[in-house]
Amino acid sequence: MLRTHLIVCFILLLVCIPVYLIDHYTLKSGGSNWISLDFSNLLIKAYLVFLAIDITISTLAVIYYPHFSLLKTHLFSAIISLALLALGLFVYDRYDHTKSRNESKVITEQREKFFNDVQLLRWWFVPDAKNPGEIHVDLKVAAQGRFAANVKGNGIGEDGNNIFSSDGEPQHLVKAGEIIHYVFPLTINNPGQANNVEFTFFLFKHRIGESGPNDVSKVYKDSVDRNDDGTYFYEKLPSPLDHAPK
């Protein structure tokens, strides 16, 4: 019986060859030019884990319970192995999910202290909202670095036409605690009045070509459903002034 069991185990090992070929030619990396899905080696790894569990359980069963039918031994061993493999994958998935969630929580907590590094104090249209040529903003920055900004104005609704846009001025150095008066020259892309204005401000605290977790990218817009997505901070846009402050 042991000899027959070893033959069965050898056959199961030989099955690794077609499983590997199927894995190699059907689960290779694929996707568009901006996202790539790679499931290579997933099938062969799962089969090897299953095989290790199955051979261990069936060998122990053959040694300690030689009176059992070999067919039943391998059948129950396969069922138990699949159950253990599924349980292991489930536990690993839960562990990986919890780990990712905890890492995300830590990153969010670390980023909180940079939320107010850029604060929009007030803003207004020039000459007015119906015929805007420029947008002026007053901001306060809490840390020194390289500052950049852009703005866009859309029509009614999320899919409204882009009415105007501006990339603002080139990056320039700012000091910690500085009040900035920033001017956006507007490019009119479509006729109409912008009902949804969105500002994006950037404060880079490293040399050109370098980045770090303390860099700030902050969006001001009318509707905000979260304060931080791990890349951008979000804050509700205050109403514009009716006219330029004196």
Coordinates of C-alpha atoms in Angstrom, one line a residue:
M1 CA 0.0 0.0 0.0
L2 CA 2.8 2.4 0.8
R3 CA 4.4 1.7 -2.6
T4 CA 1.1 2.5 -4.3
H5 CA 0.8 5.7 -2.2
L6 CA 4.3 6.8 -3.3
I7 CA 3.4 6.2 -6.9
V8 CA 0.3 8.4 -6.5
C9 CA 2.4 11.1 -4.8
F10 CA 4.9 10.9 -7.7
I11 CA 2.0 11.3 -10.2
L12 CA 0.7 14.4 -8.3
L13 CA 4.3 15.8 -8.4
L14 CA 4.4 15.3 -12.2
V15 CA 1.1 17.3 -12.5
C16 CA 3.2 20.3 -11.4
I17 CA 4.5 20.4 -15.0
P18 CA 1.2 21.1 -16.8
V19 CA 0.0 23.3 -13.9
Y20 CA 3.1 25.4 -14.4
L21 CA 2.6 25.6 -18.1
I22 CA -1.0 26.6 -17.7
D23 CA 0.0 29.2 -15.1
H24 CA 2.9 30.6 -17.3
Y25 CA 0.9 31.0 -20.5
T26 CA -2.6 32.0 -19.2
L27 CA -1.8 34.1 -16.1
K28 CA 1.0 36.2 -17.5
S29 CA 1.0 40.0 -16.9
G30 CA -1.5 42.0 -18.9
G31 CA -3.5 45.2 -19.0
S32 CA -3.5 48.6 -20.5
N33 CA -0.5 50.9 -20.7
W34 CA -1.4 52.5 -17.4
I35 CA -2.3 49.5 -15.3
S36 CA -0.9 46.0 -15.3
L37 CA -2.4 42.9 -13.8
D38 CA 0.1 40.2 -13.0
F39 CA -1.2 36.9 -11.7
S40 CA 1.8 34.9 -12.8
N41 CA 2.8 32.0 -10.5
L42 CA -0.5 32.2 -8.6
L43 CA -1.8 28.9 -9.8
I44 CA 1.4 26.9 -9.4
K45 CA 2.0 28.3 -5.9
A46 CA -1.5 27.4 -4.8
Y47 CA -1.0 23.9 -6.2
L48 CA 2.3 23.4 -4.5
V49 CA 0.8 24.4 -1.1
F50 CA -2.1 22.1 -1.7
L51 CA 0.3 19.3 -2.7
A52 CA 2.5 19.8 0.4
I53 CA -0.6 19.6 2.7
D54 CA -2.1 16.7 0.8
I55 CA 1.0 14.5 0.7
T56 CA 1.7 15.2 4.4
I57 CA -1.9 14.2 5.5
S58 CA -2.2 11.2 3.2
T59 CA 1.3 9.9 4.2
L60 CA 0.5 10.1 7.9
A61 CA -2.9 8.4 7.2
V62 CA -1.2 5.6 5.3
I63 CA 1.4 5.1 8.1
Y64 CA -1.0 5.2 11.1
Y65 CA -4.2 3.9 9.4
P66 CA -3.0 1.3 6.9
H67 CA -6.3 -0.5 6.9
F68 CA -8.1 2.4 5.3
S69 CA -8.8 2.3 1.5
L70 CA -6.0 4.2 -0.4
L71 CA -8.7 5.8 -2.6
K72 CA -10.6 7.0 0.4
T73 CA -7.4 8.2 2.1
H74 CA -6.4 10.4 -0.8
L75 CA -10.0 11.6 -1.4
F76 CA -10.4 12.7 2.2
S77 CA -6.9 14.1 2.2
A78 CA -7.6 16.2 -0.9
I79 CA -10.8 17.5 0.7
I80 CA -9.1 18.4 3.9
S81 CA -6.1 20.0 2.0
L82 CA -8.5 22.2 -0.1
A83 CA -10.3 23.2 3.1
L84 CA -7.1 24.1 4.8
L85 CA -5.8 26.0 1.7
A86 CA -9.0 28.0 1.5
L87 CA -8.9 28.7 5.3
G88 CA -5.3 29.8 4.9
L89 CA -6.1 32.1 2.0
F90 CA -9.0 33.6 4.0
V91 CA -6.8 34.2 7.1
Y92 CA -4.0 35.7 5.0
D93 CA -6.5 38.0 3.2
R94 CA -7.9 39.2 6.5
Y95 CA -4.4 39.7 7.9
D96 CA -3.3 41.6 4.8
H97 CA -6.5 43.7 4.9
T98 CA -6.0 44.6 8.6
K99 CA -2.3 45.3 8.0
S100 CA -3.1 47.7 5.1
R101 CA -5.9 49.4 7.1
N102 CA -3.5 49.9 10.0
E103 CA -0.8 51.3 7.8
S104 CA -3.3 53.6 6.1
K105 CA -4.4 54.8 9.5
V106 CA -0.9 55.5 10.7
I107 CA -0.1 57.5 7.4
T108 CA -3.3 59.5 7.9
E109 CA -2.5 60.3 11.5
Q110 CA 1.0 61.4 10.4
R111 CA -0.4 63.6 7.6
E112 CA -2.9 65.4 9.9
K113 CA -0.3 67.7 11.2
F114 CA 0.3 69.1 7.6
F115 CA -3.3 69.8 6.9
N116 CA -3.1 73.5 7.7
D117 CA 0.3 74.1 6.1
V118 CA -1.7 75.8 3.3
Q119 CA -4.8 77.8 4.3
L120 CA -7.0 79.8 1.9
L121 CA -8.0 83.0 3.7
R122 CA -10.1 84.7 1.0
W123 CA -10.5 85.0 -2.8
W124 CA -12.3 87.1 -5.4
F125 CA -12.8 87.6 -9.1
V126 CA -11.4 90.5 -11.1
P127 CA -13.3 92.4 -12.4
D128 CA -16.3 90.2 -11.4
A129 CA -17.7 86.7 -11.4
K130 CA -19.7 87.2 -14.6
N131 CA -16.7 88.4 -16.6
P132 CA -13.7 87.0 -14.8
G133 CA -10.2 87.9 -16.1
E134 CA -8.3 86.9 -13.0
I135 CA -8.8 85.3 -9.6
H136 CA -7.0 86.7 -6.6
V137 CA -6.4 84.7 -3.5
D138 CA -4.8 85.4 -0.1
L139 CA -3.2 82.4 1.5
K140 CA -1.1 81.5 4.6
V141 CA 1.6 78.9 4.5
A142 CA 2.9 77.4 7.7
A143 CA 6.1 75.9 6.3
Q144 CA 8.8 77.0 3.8
G145 CA 9.1 75.4 0.4
R146 CA 8.2 75.7 -3.2
F147 CA 4.7 76.8 -3.9
A148 CA 2.5 76.2 -6.9
A149 CA -1.2 76.3 -7.7
N150 CA -3.9 76.0 -10.3
V151 CA -7.6 76.7 -10.6
K152 CA -10.5 75.5 -12.7
G153 CA -14.1 76.6 -13.0
N154 CA -16.9 74.3 -14.3
G155 CA -20.5 74.8 -15.2
I156 CA -23.5 73.3 -13.2
G157 CA -23.1 69.7 -12.2
E158 CA -20.1 67.4 -11.9
D159 CA -20.0 67.0 -15.7
G160 CA -20.4 70.6 -16.5
N161 CA -18.2 72.2 -19.2
N162 CA -14.9 73.7 -18.1
I163 CA -15.5 77.4 -18.2
F164 CA -12.1 78.6 -17.3
S165 CA -8.7 77.4 -16.1
S166 CA -5.3 78.6 -15.0
D167 CA -2.0 77.1 -14.0
G168 CA -1.1 80.2 -12.0
E169 CA 2.4 81.4 -11.7
P170 CA 5.6 79.2 -11.9
Q171 CA 6.8 77.6 -8.6
H172 CA 8.3 80.1 -6.2
L173 CA 9.9 79.9 -2.8
V174 CA 7.8 80.8 0.3
K175 CA 8.7 81.2 3.9
A176 CA 7.0 79.7 7.0
G177 CA 4.2 81.9 8.2
E178 CA 4.1 84.0 5.1
I179 CA 0.9 85.5 3.8
I180 CA 0.8 85.1 0.0
H181 CA -1.2 87.2 -2.5
Y182 CA -1.6 85.0 -5.5
V183 CA -3.0 85.9 -8.9
F184 CA -4.5 83.4 -11.4
P185 CA -4.7 84.8 -15.0
L186 CA -7.7 83.0 -16.4
T187 CA -8.0 81.2 -19.8
I188 CA -11.7 81.2 -20.9
N189 CA -12.4 77.8 -22.4
N190 CA -16.2 78.0 -22.8
P191 CA -18.7 80.8 -22.6
G192 CA -20.8 80.8 -19.4
Q193 CA -20.5 81.3 -15.7
A194 CA -18.6 78.9 -13.5
N195 CA -20.7 77.6 -10.6
N196 CA -18.1 75.1 -9.4
V197 CA -14.6 76.6 -8.7
E198 CA -11.8 74.3 -7.5
F199 CA -8.4 75.4 -6.3
T200 CA -5.4 73.1 -6.0
F201 CA -2.4 74.2 -4.0
F202 CA 1.0 72.5 -3.7
L203 CA 3.7 73.1 -1.2
F204 CA 6.9 71.1 -1.9
K205 CA 9.3 71.0 1.0
H206 CA 12.2 69.3 -0.8
R207 CA 14.6 70.2 -3.6
I208 CA 13.4 70.1 -7.2
G209 CA 13.2 66.5 -8.3
E210 CA 12.7 65.2 -4.8
S211 CA 9.5 64.5 -2.8
G212 CA 8.5 63.3 0.7
P213 CA 5.5 62.5 2.9
N214 CA 5.4 66.0 4.3
D215 CA 4.7 67.6 0.9
V216 CA 1.3 69.1 0.8
S217 CA -1.3 69.0 -2.1
K218 CA -4.6 70.6 -1.0
V219 CA -7.8 71.0 -2.9
Y220 CA -10.5 73.6 -2.1
K221 CA -13.9 72.9 -3.6
D222 CA -17.6 73.4 -3.0
S223 CA -18.4 69.9 -1.9
V224 CA -16.0 67.8 0.3
D225 CA -16.8 64.2 1.5
R226 CA -13.4 63.5 3.0
N227 CA -10.4 65.5 4.3
D228 CA -7.6 63.3 3.1
D229 CA -7.3 60.5 0.5
G230 CA -3.6 59.8 1.2
T231 CA -2.5 62.1 -1.6
Y232 CA -4.6 65.2 -1.5
F233 CA -6.1 67.1 1.4
Y234 CA -9.6 68.5 0.9
E235 CA -11.3 71.5 2.4
K236 CA -14.6 73.3 1.7
L237 CA -14.1 76.4 -0.5
P238 CA -15.3 79.6 1.2
S239 CA -17.5 81.9 -0.7
P240 CA -15.7 84.5 -2.8
L241 CA -15.6 88.2 -1.8
D242 CA -18.0 90.5 -3.7
H243 CA -15.2 92.8 -4.5
A244 CA -11.5 93.2 -3.9
P245 CA -10.6 94.1 -0.3
K246 CA -9.2 97.5 0.4

